[in-house]
PDB file of C-alpha atoms in Angstrom:
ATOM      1  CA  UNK A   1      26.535  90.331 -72.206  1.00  0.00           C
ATOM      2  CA  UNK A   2      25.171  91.309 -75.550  1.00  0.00           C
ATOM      3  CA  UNK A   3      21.237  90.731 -76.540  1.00  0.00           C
ATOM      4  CA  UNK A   4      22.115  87.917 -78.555  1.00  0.00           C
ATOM      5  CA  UNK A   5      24.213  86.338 -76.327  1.00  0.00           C
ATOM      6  CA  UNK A   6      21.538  86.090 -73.698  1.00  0.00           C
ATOM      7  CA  UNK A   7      19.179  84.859 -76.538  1.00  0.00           C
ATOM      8  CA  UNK A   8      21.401  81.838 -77.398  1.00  0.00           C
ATOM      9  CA  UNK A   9      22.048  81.017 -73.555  1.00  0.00           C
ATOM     10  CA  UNK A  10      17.819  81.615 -72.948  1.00  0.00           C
ATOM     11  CA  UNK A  11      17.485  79.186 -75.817  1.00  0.00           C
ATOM     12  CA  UNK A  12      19.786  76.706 -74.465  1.00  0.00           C
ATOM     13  CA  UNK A  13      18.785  76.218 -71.229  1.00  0.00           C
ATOM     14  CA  UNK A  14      14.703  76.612 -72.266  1.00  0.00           C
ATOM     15  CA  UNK A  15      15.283  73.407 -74.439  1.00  0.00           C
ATOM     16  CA  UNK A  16      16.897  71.519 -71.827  1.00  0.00           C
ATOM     17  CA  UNK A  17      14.215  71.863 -69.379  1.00  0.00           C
ATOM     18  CA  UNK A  18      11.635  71.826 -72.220  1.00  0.00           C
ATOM     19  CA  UNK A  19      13.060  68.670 -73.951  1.00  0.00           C
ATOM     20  CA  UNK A  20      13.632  66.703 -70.421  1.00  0.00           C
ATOM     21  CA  UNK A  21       9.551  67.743 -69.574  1.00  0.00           C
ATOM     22  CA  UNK A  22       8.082  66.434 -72.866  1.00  0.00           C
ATOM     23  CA  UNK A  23       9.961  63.154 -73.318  1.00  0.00           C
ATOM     24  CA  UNK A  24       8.832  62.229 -69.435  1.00  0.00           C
ATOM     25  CA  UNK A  25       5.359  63.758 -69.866  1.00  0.00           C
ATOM     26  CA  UNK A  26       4.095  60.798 -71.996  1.00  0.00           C
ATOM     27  CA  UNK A  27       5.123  58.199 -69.956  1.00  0.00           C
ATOM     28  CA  UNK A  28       5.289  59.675 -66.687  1.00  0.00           C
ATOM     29  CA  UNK A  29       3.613  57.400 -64.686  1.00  0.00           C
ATOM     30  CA  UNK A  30       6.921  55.113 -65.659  1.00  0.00           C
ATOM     31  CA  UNK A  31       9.268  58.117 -64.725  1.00  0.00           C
ATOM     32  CA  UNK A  32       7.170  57.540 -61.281  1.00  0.00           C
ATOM     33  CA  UNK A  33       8.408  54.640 -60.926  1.00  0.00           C
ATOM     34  CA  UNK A  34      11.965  55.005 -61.640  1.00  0.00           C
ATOM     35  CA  UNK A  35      12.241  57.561 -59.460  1.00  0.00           C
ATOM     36  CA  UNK A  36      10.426  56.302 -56.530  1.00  0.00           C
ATOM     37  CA  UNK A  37      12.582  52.993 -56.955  1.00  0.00           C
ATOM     38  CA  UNK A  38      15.582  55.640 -57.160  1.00  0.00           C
ATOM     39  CA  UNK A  39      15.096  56.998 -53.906  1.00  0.00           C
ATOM     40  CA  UNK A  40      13.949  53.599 -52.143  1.00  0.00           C
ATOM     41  CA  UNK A  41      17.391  53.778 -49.768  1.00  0.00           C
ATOM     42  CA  UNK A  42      17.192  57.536 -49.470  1.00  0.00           C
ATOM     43  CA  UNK A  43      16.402  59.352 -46.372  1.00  0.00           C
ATOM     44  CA  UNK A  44      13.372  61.034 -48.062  1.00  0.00           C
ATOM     45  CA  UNK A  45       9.890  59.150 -47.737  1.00  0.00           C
ATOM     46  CA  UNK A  46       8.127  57.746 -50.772  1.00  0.00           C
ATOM     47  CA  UNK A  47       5.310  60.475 -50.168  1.00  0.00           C
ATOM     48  CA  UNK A  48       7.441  63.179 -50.842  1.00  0.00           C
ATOM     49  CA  UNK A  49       8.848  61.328 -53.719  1.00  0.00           C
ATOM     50  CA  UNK A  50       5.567  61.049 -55.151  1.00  0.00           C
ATOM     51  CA  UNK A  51       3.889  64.072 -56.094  1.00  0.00           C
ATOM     52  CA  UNK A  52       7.178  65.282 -57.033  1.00  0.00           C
ATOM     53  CA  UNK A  53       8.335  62.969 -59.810  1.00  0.00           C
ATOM     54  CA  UNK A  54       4.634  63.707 -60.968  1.00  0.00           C
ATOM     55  CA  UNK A  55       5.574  67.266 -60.634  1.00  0.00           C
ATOM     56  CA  UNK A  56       9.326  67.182 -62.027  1.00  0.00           C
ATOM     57  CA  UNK A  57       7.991  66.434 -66.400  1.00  0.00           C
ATOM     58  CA  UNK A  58       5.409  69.455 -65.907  1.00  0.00           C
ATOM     59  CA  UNK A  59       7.372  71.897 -64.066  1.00  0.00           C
ATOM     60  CA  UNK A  60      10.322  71.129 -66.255  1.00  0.00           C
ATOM     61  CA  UNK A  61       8.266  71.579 -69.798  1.00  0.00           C
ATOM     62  CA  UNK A  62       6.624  74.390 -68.285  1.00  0.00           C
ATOM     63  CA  UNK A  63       9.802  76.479 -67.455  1.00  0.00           C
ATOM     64  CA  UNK A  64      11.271  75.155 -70.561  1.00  0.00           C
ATOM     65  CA  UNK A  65       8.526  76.554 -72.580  1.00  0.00           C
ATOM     66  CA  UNK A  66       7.966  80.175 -70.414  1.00  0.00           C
ATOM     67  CA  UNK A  67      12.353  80.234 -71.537  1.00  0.00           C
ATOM     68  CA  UNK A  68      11.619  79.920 -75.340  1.00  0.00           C
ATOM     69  CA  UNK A  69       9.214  82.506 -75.665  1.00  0.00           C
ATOM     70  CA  UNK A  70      10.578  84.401 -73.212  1.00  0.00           C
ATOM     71  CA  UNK A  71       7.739  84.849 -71.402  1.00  0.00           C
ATOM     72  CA  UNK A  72       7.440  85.524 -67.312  1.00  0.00           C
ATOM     73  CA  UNK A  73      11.192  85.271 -67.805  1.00  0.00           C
ATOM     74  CA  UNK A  74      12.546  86.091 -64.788  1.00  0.00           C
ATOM     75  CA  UNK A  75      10.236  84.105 -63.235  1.00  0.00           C
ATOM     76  CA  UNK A  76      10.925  81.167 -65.110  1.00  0.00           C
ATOM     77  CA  UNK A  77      14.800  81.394 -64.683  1.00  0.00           C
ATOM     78  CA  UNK A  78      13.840  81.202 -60.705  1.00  0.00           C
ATOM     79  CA  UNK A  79      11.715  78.586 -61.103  1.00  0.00           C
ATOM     80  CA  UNK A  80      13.899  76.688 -63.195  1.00  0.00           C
ATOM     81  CA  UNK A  81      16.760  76.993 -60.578  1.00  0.00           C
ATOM     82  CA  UNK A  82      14.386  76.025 -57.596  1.00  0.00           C
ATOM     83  CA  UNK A  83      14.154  73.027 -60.041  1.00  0.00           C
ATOM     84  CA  UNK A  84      17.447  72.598 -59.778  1.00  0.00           C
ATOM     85  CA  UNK A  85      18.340  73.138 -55.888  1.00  0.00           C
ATOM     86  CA  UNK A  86      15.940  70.535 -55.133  1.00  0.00           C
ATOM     87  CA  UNK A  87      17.417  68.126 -57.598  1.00  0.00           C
ATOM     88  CA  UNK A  88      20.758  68.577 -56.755  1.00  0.00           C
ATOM     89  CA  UNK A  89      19.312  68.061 -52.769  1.00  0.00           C
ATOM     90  CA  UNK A  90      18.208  64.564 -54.058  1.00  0.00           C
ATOM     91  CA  UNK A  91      20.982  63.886 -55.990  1.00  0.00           C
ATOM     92  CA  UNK A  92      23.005  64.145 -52.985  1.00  0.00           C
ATOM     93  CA  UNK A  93      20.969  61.839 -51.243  1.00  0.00           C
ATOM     94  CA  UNK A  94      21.172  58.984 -53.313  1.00  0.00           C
ATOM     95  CA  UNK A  95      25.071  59.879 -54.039  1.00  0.00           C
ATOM     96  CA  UNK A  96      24.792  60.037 -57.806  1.00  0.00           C
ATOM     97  CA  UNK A  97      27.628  62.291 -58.556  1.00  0.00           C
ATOM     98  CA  UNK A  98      27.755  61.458 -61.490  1.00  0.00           C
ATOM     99  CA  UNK A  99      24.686  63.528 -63.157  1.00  0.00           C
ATOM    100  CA  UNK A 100      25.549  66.852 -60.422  1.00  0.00           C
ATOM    101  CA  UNK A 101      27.928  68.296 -62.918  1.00  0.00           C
ATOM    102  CA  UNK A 102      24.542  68.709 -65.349  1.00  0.00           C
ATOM    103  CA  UNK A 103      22.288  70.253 -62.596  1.00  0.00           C
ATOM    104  CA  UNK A 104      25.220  72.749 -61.564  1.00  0.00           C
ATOM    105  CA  UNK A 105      25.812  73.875 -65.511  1.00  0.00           C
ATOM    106  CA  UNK A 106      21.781  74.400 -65.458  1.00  0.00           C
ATOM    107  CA  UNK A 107      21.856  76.282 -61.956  1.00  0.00           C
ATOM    108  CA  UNK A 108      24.721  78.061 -63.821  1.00  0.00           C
ATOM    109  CA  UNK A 109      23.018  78.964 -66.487  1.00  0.00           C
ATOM    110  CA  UNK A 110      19.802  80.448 -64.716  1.00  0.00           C
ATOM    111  CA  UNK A 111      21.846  82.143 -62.241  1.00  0.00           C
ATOM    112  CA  UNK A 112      23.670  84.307 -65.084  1.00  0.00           C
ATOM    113  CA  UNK A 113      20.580  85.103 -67.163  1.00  0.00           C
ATOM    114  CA  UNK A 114      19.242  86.460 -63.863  1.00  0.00           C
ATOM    115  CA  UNK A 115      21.996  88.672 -63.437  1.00  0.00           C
ATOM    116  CA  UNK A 116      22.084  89.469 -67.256  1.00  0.00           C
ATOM    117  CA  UNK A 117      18.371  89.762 -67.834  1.00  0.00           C
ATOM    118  CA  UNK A 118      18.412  93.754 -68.839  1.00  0.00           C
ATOM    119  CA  UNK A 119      19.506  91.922 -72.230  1.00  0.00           C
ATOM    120  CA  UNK A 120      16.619  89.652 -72.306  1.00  0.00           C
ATOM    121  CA  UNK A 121      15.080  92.035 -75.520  1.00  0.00           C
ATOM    122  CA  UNK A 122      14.463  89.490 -77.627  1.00  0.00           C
ATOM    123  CA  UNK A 123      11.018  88.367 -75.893  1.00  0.00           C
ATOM    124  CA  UNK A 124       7.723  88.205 -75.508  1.00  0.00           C
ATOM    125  CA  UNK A 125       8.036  90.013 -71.961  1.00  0.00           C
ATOM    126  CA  UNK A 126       9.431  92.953 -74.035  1.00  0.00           C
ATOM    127  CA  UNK A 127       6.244  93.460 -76.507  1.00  0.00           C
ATOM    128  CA  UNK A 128       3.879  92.485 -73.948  1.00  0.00           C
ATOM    129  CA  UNK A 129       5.690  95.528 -71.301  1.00  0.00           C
ATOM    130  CA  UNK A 130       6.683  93.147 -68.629  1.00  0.00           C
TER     131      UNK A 130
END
């Protein structure tokens, strides 16, 4: 992969997670909600729904944000498919197949800027000597 390449594909996926954080963040006590009422017939408890729908908006701007400046990148790209594993895990548990194919592209996409990420020069991580 060339350095550009990996830029546009870092750039993607950092204003995917970015974008889905900050339109939740303002109203995530609603996003709450939804999600709790989501996962009402699931297997997994509303305690551990929770903290994590709090969880989901900042994690998800927070990764997003680390992606576009390129900043802990490799550490970003794990967290942001950790992310995903766990939503996929709860996707599957309330059987909407529907939005998988998303979450697998994203888990996609961080698993081949891992691989990739010797071209990751156009950073932040780069000036700073990371």
């Amino acid at each position: 992969m060339n350095k550009i390449s990996y830029l546009i594909l870092r750039m993607a996926i950092g204003l995917s997670m970015f974008g889905h954080g900050l339109v939740r963040l303002p109203k995530l006590s609603g996003f709450s909600s939804w999600m709790v009422k989501s996962f009402e017939t699931s297997m997994l408890p509303e305690f551990m729904v929770v903290p994590f729908s709090y969880a989901l908006p900042i994690l998800e701007f927070c990764t997003g944000l680390l992606l576009l400046i390129g900043l802990f990148t490799r550490q970003a790209l794990i967290l942001g498919a950790v992310i995903m594993l766990l939503l996929i895990f709860g996707t599957t548990l309330i059987e909407n197949w529907a939005i998988l194919p998303s979450q697998l592209i994203h888990v996609a996409f961080f698993a081949v800027l891992l691989h990739y990420i010797k071209d990751n020069t156009w950073a932040l991580d780069t000036k700073m000597g990371k």
